[in-house]
Every structure is written in structure tokens, then in C-alpha cells.
mmCIF file of C-alpha atoms in Angstrom:
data_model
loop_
_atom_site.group_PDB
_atom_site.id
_atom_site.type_symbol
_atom_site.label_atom_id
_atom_site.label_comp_id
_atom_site.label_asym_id
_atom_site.label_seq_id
_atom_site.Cartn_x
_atom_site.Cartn_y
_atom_site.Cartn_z
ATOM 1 C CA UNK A 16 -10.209 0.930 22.322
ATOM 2 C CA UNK A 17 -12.571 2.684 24.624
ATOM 3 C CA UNK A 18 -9.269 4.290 26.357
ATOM 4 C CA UNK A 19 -7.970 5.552 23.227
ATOM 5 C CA UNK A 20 -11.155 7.007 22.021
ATOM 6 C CA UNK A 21 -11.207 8.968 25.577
ATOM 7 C CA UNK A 22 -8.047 10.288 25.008
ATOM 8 C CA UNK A 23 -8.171 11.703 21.910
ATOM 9 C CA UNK A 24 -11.572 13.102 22.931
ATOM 10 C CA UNK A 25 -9.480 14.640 25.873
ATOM 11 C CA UNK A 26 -7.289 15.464 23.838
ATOM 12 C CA UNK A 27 -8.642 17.560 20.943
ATOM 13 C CA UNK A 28 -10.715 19.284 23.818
ATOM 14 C CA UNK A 29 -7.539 20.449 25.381
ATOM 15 C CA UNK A 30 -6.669 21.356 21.865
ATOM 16 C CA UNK A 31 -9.495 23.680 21.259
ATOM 17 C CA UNK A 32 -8.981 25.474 25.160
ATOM 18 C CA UNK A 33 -5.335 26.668 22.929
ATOM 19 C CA UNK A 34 -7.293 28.195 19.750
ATOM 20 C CA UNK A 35 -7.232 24.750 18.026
ATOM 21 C CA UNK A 36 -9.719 24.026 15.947
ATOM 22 C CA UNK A 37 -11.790 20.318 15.076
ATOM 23 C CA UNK A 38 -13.725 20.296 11.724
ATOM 24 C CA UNK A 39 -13.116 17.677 9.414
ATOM 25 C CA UNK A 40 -14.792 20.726 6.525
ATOM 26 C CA UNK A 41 -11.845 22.763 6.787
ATOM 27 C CA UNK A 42 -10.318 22.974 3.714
ATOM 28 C CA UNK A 43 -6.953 21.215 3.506
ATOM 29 C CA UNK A 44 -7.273 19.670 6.878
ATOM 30 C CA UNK A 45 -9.011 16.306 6.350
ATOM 31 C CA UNK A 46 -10.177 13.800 8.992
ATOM 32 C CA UNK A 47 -8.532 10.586 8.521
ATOM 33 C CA UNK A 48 -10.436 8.538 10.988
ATOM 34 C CA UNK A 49 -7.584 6.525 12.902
ATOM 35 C CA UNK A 50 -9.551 5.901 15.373
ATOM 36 C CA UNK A 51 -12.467 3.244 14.464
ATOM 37 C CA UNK A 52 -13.252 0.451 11.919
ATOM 38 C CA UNK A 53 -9.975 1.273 10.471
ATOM 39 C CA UNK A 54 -7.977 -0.016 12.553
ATOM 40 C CA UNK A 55 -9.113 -3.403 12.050
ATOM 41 C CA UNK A 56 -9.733 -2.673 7.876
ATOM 42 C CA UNK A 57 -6.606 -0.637 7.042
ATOM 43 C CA UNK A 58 -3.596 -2.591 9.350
ATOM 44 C CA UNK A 59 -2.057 -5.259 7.995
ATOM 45 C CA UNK A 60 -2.634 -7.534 10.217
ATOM 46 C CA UNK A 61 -0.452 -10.426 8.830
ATOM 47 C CA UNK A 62 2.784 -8.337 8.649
ATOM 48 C CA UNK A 63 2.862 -8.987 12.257
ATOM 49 C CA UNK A 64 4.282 -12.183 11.429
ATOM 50 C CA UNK A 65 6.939 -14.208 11.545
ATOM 51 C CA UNK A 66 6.677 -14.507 15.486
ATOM 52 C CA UNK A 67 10.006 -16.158 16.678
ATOM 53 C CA UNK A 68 10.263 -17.393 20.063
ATOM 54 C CA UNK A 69 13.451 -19.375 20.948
ATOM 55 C CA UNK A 70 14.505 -19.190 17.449
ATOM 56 C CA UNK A 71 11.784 -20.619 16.633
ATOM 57 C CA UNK A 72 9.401 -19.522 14.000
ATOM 58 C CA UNK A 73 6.175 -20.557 15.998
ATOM 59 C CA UNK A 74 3.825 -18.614 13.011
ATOM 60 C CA UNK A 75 3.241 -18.404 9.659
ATOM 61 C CA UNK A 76 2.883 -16.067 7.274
ATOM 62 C CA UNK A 77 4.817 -14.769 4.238
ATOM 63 C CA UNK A 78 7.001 -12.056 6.097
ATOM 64 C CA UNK A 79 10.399 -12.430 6.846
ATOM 65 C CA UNK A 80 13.093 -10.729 9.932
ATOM 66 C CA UNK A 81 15.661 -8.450 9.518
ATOM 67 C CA UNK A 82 19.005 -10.644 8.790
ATOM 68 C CA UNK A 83 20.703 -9.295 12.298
ATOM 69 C CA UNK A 84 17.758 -9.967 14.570
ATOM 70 C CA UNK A 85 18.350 -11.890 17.568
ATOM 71 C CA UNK A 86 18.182 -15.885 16.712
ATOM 72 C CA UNK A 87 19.571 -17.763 19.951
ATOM 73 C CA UNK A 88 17.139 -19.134 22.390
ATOM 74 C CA UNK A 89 17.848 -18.213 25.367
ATOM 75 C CA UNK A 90 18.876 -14.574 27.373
ATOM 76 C CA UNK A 91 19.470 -12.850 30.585
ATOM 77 C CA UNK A 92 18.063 -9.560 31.935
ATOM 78 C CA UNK A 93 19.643 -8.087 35.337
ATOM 79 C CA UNK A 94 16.219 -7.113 37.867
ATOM 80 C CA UNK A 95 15.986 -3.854 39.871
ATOM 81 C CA UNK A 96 18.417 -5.761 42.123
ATOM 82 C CA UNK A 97 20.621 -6.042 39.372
ATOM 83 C CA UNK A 98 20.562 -10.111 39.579
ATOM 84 C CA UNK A 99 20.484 -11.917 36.296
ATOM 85 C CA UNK A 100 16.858 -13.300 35.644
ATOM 86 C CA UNK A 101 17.111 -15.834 32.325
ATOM 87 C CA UNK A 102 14.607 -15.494 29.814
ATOM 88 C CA UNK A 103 13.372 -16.646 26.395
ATOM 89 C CA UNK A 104 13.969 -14.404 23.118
ATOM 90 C CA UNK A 105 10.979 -13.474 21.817
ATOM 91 C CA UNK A 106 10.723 -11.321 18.232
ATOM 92 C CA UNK A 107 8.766 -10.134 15.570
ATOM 93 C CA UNK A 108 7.079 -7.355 14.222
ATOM 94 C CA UNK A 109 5.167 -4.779 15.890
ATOM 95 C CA UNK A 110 3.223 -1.483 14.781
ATOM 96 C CA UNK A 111 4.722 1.157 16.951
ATOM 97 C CA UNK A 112 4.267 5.153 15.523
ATOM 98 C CA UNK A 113 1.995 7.186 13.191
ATOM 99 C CA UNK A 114 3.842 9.980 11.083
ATOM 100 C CA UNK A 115 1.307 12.231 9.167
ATOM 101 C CA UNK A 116 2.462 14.782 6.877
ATOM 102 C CA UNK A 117 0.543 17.542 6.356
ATOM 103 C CA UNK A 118 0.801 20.617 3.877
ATOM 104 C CA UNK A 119 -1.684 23.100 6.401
ATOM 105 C CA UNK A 120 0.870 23.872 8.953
ATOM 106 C CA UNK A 121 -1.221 22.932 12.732
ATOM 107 C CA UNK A 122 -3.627 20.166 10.862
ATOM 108 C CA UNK A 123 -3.838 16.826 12.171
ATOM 109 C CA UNK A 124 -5.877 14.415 10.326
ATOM 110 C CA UNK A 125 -5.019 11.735 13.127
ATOM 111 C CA UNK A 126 -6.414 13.669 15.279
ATOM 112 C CA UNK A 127 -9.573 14.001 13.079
ATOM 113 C CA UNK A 128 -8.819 16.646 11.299
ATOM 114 C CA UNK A 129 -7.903 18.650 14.366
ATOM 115 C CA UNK A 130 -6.349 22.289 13.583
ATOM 116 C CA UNK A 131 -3.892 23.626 16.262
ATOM 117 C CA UNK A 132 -3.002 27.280 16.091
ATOM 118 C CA UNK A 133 0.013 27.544 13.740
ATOM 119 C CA UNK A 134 -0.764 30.763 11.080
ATOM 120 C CA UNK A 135 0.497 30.189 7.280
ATOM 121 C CA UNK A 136 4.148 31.497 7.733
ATOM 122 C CA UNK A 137 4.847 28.256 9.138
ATOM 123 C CA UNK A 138 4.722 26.524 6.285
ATOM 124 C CA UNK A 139 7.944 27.261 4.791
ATOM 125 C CA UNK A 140 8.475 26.867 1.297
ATOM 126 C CA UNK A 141 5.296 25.299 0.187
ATOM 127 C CA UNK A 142 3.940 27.542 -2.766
ATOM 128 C CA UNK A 143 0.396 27.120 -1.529
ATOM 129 C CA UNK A 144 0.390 23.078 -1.183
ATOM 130 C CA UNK A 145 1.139 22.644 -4.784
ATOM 131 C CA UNK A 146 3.350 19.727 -6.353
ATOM 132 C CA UNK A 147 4.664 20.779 -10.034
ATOM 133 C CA UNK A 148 8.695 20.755 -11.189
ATOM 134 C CA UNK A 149 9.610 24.098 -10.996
ATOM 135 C CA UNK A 150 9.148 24.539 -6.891
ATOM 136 C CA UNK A 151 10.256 22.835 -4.082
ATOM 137 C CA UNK A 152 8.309 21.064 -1.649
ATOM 138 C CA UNK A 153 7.537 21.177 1.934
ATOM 139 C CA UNK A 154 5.179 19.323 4.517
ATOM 140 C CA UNK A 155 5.467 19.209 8.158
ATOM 141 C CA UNK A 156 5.181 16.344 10.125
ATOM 142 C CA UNK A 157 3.356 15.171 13.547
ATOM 143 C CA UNK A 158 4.946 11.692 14.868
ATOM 144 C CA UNK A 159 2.445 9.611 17.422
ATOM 145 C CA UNK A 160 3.353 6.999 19.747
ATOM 146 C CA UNK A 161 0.957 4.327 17.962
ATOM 147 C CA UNK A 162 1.739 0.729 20.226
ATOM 148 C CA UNK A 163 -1.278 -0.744 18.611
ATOM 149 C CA UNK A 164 -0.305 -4.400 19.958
ATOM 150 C CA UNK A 165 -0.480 -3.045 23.742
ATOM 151 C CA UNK A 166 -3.767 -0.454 23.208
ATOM 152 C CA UNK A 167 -5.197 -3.725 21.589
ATOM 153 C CA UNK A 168 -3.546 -6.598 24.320
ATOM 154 C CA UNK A 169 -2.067 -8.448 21.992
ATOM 155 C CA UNK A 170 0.643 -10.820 21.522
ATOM 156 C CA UNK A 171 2.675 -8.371 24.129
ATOM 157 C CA UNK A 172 4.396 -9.016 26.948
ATOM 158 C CA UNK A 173 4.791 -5.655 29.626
ATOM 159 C CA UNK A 174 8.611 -7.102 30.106
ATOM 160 C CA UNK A 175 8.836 -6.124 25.854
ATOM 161 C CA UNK A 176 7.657 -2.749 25.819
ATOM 162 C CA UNK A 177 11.022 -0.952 24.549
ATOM 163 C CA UNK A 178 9.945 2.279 25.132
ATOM 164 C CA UNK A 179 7.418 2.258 27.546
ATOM 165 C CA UNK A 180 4.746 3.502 25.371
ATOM 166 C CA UNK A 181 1.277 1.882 26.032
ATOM 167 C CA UNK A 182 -1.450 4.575 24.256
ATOM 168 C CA UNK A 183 -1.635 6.402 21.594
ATOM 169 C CA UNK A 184 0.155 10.104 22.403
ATOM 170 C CA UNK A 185 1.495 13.018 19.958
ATOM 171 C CA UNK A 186 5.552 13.095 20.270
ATOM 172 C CA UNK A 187 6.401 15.301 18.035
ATOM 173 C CA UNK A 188 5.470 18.499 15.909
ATOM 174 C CA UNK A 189 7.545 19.706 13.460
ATOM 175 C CA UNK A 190 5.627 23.088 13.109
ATOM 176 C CA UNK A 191 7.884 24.055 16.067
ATOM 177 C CA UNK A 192 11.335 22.158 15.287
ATOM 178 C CA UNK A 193 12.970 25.502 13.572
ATOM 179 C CA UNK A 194 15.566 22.798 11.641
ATOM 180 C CA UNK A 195 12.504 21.085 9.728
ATOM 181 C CA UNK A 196 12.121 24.086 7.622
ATOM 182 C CA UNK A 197 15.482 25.442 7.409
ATOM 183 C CA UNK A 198 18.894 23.565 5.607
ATOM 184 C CA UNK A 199 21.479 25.257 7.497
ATOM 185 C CA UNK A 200 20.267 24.865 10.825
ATOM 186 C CA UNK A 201 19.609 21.454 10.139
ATOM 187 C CA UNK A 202 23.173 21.175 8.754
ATOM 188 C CA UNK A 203 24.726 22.270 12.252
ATOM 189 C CA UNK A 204 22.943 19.804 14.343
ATOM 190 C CA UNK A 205 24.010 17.000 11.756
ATOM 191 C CA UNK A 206 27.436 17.847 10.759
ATOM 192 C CA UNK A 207 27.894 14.530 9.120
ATOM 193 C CA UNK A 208 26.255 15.997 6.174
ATOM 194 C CA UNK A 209 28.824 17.846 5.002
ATOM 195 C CA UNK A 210 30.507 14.468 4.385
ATOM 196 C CA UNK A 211 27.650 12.284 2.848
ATOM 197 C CA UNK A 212 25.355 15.236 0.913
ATOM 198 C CA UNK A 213 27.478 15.397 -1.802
ATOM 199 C CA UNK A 214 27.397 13.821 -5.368
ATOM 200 C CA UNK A 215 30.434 11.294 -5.158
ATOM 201 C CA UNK A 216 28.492 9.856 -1.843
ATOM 202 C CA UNK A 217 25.230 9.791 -3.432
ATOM 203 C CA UNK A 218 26.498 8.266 -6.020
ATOM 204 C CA UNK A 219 26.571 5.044 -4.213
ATOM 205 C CA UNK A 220 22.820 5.412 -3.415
ATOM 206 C CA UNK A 221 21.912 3.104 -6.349
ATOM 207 C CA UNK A 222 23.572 -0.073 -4.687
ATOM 208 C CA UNK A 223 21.494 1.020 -1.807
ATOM 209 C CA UNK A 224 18.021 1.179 -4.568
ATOM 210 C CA UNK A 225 18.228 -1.646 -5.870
ATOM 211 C CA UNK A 226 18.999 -4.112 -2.981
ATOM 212 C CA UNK A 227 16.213 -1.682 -0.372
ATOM 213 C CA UNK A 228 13.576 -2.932 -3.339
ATOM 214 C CA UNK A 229 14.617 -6.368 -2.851
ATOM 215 C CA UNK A 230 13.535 -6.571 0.629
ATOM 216 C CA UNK A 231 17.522 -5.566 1.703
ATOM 217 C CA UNK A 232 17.725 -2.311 2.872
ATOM 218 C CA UNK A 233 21.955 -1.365 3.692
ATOM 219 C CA UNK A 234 22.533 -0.154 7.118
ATOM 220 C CA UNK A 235 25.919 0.408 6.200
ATOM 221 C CA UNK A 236 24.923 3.179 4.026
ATOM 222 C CA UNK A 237 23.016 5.503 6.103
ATOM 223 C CA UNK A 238 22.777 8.653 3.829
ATOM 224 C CA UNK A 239 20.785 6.784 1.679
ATOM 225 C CA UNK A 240 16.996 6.333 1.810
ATOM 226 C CA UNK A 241 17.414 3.413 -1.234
ATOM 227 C CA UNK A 242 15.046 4.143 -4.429
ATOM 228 C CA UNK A 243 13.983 7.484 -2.316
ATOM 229 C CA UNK A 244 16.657 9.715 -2.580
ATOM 230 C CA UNK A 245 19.436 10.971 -0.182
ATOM 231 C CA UNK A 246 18.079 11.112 3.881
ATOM 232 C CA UNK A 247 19.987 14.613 4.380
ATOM 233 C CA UNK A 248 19.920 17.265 4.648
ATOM 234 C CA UNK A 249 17.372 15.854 7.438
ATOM 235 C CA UNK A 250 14.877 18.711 6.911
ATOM 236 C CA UNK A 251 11.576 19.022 5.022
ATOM 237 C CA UNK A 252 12.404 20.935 1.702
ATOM 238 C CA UNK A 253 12.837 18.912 -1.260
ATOM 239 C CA UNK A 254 13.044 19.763 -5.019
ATOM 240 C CA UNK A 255 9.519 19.344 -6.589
ATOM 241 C CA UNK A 256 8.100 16.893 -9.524
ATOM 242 C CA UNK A 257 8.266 13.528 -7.839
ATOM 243 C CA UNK A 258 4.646 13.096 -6.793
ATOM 244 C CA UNK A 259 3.603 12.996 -2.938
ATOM 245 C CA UNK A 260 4.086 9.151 -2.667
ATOM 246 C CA UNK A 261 7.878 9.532 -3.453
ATOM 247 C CA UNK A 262 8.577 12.883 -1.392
ATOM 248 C CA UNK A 263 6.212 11.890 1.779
ATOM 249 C CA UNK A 264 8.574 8.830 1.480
ATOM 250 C CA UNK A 265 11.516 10.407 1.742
ATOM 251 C CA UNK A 266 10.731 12.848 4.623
ATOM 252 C CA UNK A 267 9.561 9.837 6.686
ATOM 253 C CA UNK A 268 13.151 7.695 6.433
ATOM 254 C CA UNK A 269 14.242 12.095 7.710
ATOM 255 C CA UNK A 270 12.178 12.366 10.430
ATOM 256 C CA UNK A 271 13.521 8.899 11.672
ATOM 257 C CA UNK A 272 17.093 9.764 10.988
ATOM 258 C CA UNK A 273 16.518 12.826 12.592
ATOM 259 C CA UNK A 274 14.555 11.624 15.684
ATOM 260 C CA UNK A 275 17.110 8.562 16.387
ATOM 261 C CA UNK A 276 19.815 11.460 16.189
ATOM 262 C CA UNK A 277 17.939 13.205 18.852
ATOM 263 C CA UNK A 278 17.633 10.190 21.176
ATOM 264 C CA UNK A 279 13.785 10.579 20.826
ATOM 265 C CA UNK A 280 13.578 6.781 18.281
ATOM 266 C CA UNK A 281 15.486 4.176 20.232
ATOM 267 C CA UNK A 282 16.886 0.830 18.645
ATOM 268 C CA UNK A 283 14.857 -2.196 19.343
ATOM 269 C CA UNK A 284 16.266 -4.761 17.684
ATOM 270 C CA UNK A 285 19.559 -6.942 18.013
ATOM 271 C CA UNK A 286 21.776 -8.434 20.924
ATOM 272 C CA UNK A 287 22.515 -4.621 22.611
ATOM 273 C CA UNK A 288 17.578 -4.292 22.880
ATOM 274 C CA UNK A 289 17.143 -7.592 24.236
ATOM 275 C CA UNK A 290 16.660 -6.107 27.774
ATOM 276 C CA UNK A 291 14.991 -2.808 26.666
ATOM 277 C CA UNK A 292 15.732 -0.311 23.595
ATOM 278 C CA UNK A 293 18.464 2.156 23.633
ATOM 279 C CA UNK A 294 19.746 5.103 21.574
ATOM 280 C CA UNK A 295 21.470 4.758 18.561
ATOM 281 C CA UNK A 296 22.519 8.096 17.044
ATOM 282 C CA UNK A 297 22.115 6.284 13.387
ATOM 283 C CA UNK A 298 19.339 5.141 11.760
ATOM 284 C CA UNK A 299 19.121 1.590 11.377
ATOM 285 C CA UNK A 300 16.952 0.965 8.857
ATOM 286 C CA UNK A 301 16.505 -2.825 8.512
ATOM 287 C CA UNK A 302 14.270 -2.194 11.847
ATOM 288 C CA UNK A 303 12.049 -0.704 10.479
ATOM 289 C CA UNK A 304 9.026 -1.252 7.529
ATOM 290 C CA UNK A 305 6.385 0.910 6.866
ATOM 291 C CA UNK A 306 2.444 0.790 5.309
ATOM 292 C CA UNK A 307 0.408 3.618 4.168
ATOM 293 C CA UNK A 308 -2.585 3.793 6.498
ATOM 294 C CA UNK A 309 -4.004 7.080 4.683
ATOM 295 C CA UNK A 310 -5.617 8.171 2.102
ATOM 296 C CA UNK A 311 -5.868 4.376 0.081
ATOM 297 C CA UNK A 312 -3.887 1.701 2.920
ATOM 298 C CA UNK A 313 -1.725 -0.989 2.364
ATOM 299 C CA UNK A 314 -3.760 -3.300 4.160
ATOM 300 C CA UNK A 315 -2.214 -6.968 2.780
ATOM 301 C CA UNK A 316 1.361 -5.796 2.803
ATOM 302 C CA UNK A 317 4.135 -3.507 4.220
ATOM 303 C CA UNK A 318 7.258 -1.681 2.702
ATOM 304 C CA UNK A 319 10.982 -1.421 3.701
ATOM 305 C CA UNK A 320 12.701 1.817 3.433
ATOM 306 C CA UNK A 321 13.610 2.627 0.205
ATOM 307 C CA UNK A 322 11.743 0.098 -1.640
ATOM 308 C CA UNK A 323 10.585 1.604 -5.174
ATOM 309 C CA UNK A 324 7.352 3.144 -5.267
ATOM 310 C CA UNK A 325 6.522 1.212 -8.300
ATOM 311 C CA UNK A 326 5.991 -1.692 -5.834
ATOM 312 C CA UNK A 327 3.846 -0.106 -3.305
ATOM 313 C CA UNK A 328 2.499 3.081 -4.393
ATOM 314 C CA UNK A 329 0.839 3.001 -7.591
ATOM 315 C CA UNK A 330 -2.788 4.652 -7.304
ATOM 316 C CA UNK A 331 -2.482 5.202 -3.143
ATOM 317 C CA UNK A 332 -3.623 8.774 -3.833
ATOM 318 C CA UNK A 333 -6.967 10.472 -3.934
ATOM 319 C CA UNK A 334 -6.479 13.757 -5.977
ATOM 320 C CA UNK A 335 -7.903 16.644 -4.341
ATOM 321 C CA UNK A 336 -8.791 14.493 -1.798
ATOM 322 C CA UNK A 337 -6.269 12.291 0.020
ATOM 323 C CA UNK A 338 -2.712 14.156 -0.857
ATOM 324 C CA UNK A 339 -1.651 13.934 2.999
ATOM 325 C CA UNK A 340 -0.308 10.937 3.697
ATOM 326 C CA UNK A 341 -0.559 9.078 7.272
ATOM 327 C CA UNK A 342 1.796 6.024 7.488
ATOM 328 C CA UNK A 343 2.130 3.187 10.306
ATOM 329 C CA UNK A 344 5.302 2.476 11.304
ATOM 330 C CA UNK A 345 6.328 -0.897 12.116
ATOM 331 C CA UNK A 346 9.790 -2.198 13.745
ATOM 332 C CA UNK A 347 11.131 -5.487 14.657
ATOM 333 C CA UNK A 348 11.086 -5.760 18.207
ATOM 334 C CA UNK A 349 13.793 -8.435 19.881
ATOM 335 C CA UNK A 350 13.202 -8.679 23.884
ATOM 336 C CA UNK A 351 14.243 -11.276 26.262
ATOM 337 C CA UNK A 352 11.048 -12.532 27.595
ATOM 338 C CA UNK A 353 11.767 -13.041 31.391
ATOM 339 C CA UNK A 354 7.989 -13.479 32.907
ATOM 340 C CA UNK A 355 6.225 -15.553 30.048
ATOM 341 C CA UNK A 356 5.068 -14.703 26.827
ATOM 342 C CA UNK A 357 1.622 -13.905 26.459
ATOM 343 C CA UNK A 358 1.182 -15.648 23.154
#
């Protein structure tokens, strides 16, 4: 803890040496407070669970694993040497990133309320931050490597760090990703849309709904977000009227698309991750579940992707207040345990 709260001090000091700004007063740029009581208050701390080593459910717990995690016992990881070393398979769940979204183009309320020097043009199509039905809607995003498990030293084995993470860090920032806030670039680094953004595919988006709110989100259908909407195009401008619970839902299951395109979200989980995660160009979204850490958390329970709002995200906003949401991303980690788990 005392690491991390160097680093973002470090951090938004660097920040300001740039033109950025920190003032949690500044209006539209709030200061969420990741860093402090919350992060024992606001994570849920039993949607870590179940714990599975061996096969073996060794925890309790009411959560369940993705139906094509790893299950067998036993594994094999070559060394530097490239010798086989055997291993037990060790899984479960594991909060791994932050994704804010923010309406004031440069604000970071991660970073306590942090302001970096992006000017207004950068927020695309955003009619001054405000939700109705006749505009569209637009929020950027900043993605954090958030391995709260390691920062913490818990339940986490070096050997099953997938992406050798270990503090918290800023990846990305969408401010200056020029396909975030424009459809046609974003169309010609994901060409696929041309065959799935179209009404006869998304008309098969409501299979997709109904089983994603029963805990069953379908890989197979990867232009679908479930009960969200369609994933592409995989930019930030969507049509207007759906409340900021719905739309910051959607852009999250884009920016994941999007960043596991890019070879920047790696797969963790199944036979292919046991010895360390690896790119998968499509989002496979029975890896991951998510929890909304800001403005009013999820602190006793977690979400899959496209489950319906009406299950998760009644009364999780703070009008005039909390309309940026911060959410903690969590994905099922499968790793063959080679030196000992430290359970």
C-alpha cells in the first residue's frame, strides 16, 4: 500500500511538471479516492472466490468459473532451459485493471481527480457532458494496470502473474487514440465490422441478452455485448437516452474488444494461459466480470458482460455528483503453479 501511494504521488507530480493539473474542486473532474479505505470498503472481496487448485474447489463462496476454465490437476511449464517443470493448476478470480470514463477530456478521478493537459476539442461529440435522447454520447477512457492481489500479497503466486503487472500503472488514454472518437477510422483497423454491425447480425444479440444475464455470457458471438448493445463499431460515440450505467457499460466490453485486438489485453484463461497469457485478437468474454468501484460500488457482488442493468445498476449513480463511472475489472486467471502456491 505504502508503494502504491508513492507512486501515484510520483506520479501526479510528474503530471503537473506537463501542465497537468490536481484539484479534486475542479468542476467535472472529481476525486474518486482509489487509493485508501476503499480499497478494503468498495472491492468485493468474496468474488475472489471459488479458488480451484487441482480441480479442486479448496474455498467457498457463492461464485462460480467460467465453463472452459482449466479443470485437470496437473500441468507442465518448459523453464528458461526449455525443460518441462510439472506443476499444479491453480485458478480463480483475480482483480486485474481499472477503466474510468470520463466526460472532461485529460481528468482522472483515479488519479484523484488529476487533470492532464487535453483542451475541450478533445472531447468529440459530447454536447457539453449532457445525457438526453436527441444527442449522442461520448466519454473517453483511461485503462490502469490494477493487480490488486500482488500490490496487496495475496493469494498470488510470482509463477501466475500473466502479464507481468505488479503495481498500479496508467496503460492507456484514449484522449490520444484518434479511433476512440472517430467511426471510420475505427472501422479500418477492425474490418470485421463491416460483417457483424449490421441489423441481420444484431439481430441475434438477444440470444446473447438473455443467456449474458443468466450468468452465460456467448463467446461465440463476439459482436455482441449481451443486454448492452452491439461491441462495434469499437469507438466511443453512442446514440443518447440510455442513462450512463448502460452506455459506460457498453464502452467498457469496447475498450476490451478493442485492446485484445491490439495485443495490449492478453487471454488468461484456458489450456493455451496455463504457462503465461497470450494474445487473442477476440474478446473472450466469459474471462472476464466486472464491479462498479465508483461513484456507489458493488461491494457484495460482481457482473458478467452483458448482464442487464436491472440486476446491477439500479441507483449506482449520484446525480450531479458521481456520473463518471470507475469500474474494477476482474478475470479468471488459470496458471500452472510450478513453485508452490502461496495460499
Amino acid at each position: 500500500m505504502k508503494a502504491s501511494s508513492l507512486f501515484i504521488a510520483c506520479l501526479c507530480a510528474a503530471a503537473s511538471l506537463f501542465g497537468a493539473t490536481a484539484n479534486a474542486d475542479t468542476p467535472g473532474c472529481s476525486n474518486a479516492e482509489v487509493i485508501g479505505p476503499k480499497l478494503f470498503t468498495d472491492v468485493c472481496w468474496t468474488c475472489i472466490f471459488p479458488i480451484r487448485v487441482a480441480g479442486i474447489n479448496i474455498s467457498g463462496g457463492g461464485g462460480s468459473a467460467p465453463d472452459d476454465s482449466v479443470r485437470r490437476p496437473v500441468c507442465a511449464c518448459n523453464d528458461d532451459l526449455g525443460v518441462p517443470r510439472p506443476g499444479i493448476t491453480t485458478s480463480m478470480w483475480e482483480p486485474a485493471r481499472l477503466v474510468e470514463f470520463q466526460r472532461v477530456a485529460g481528468c482522472s478521478s483515479v488519479l484523484n481527480g488529476t487533470r492532464f493537459p487535453f483542451d475541450r476539442l478533445m472531447q468529440g461529440n459530447h454536447a457539453d457532458g449532457e445525457f438526453d435522447t436527441t444527442d449522442g454520447t461520448f466519454m473517453h477512457y483511461h485503462y490502469y494496470a490494477f493487480p490488486l492481489l500482488v500490490m496487496m500479497d495475496l493469494f498470488v503466486n510470482k509463477t501466475c502473474n500473466s502479464d507481468g503487472f505488479y503495481d498500479f500503472d496508467l496503460m492507456y488514454m484514449s484522449e490520444v487514440d484518434p479511433t476512440w472518437n472517430n467511426d471510420e477510422l475505427a472501422f479500418f483497423t477492425n474490418p470485421e465490422a463491416a460483417a457483424v454491425a449490421n441489423p441481420i447480425a444484431l439481430a441475434a444479440c438477444p440470444v446473447d441478452a438473455i443467456s449474458s444475464t443468466a450468468g452465460k455470457p456467448l463467446n461465440a458471438m463476439f459482436w455482441c455485448a449481451g443486454s448492452w448493445g452491439a461491441i462495434y463499431p469499437l469507438s466511443g460515440n453512442q446514440n443518447g437516452g440510455n442513462g450512463v450505467i448502460r452506455e459506460s457499460a457498453r464502452l467498457k466490453s469496447r475498450v476490451l474488444a478493442a485492446l485484445h485486438r491490439r495485443g495490449m489485453a492478453h487471454k488468461t484463461m484456458g489450456e493455451d494461459a496455463m504457462c503465461g497469457g497470450y494474445i487473442s485478437p477476440i474478446l473472450p468474454k466469459t474471462q472476464y466480470k466486472f464491479s462498479l468501484f465508483h461513484p456507489v460500488p458493488e461491494s457484495s457482488s460482481t457482473h458478467v458482460m452483458g448482464e442487464s442493468t436491472f440486476t446491477w445498476g439500479l441507483g449506482r449513480t449520484i446525480p450531479a455528483v458521481g456520473q463518471d463511472p470507475i469500474y474494477l475489472i476482474w478475470r479468471w486467471n488459470d496458471c500452472c503453479n510450478t513453485k508452490g502456491a502461496s495460499l
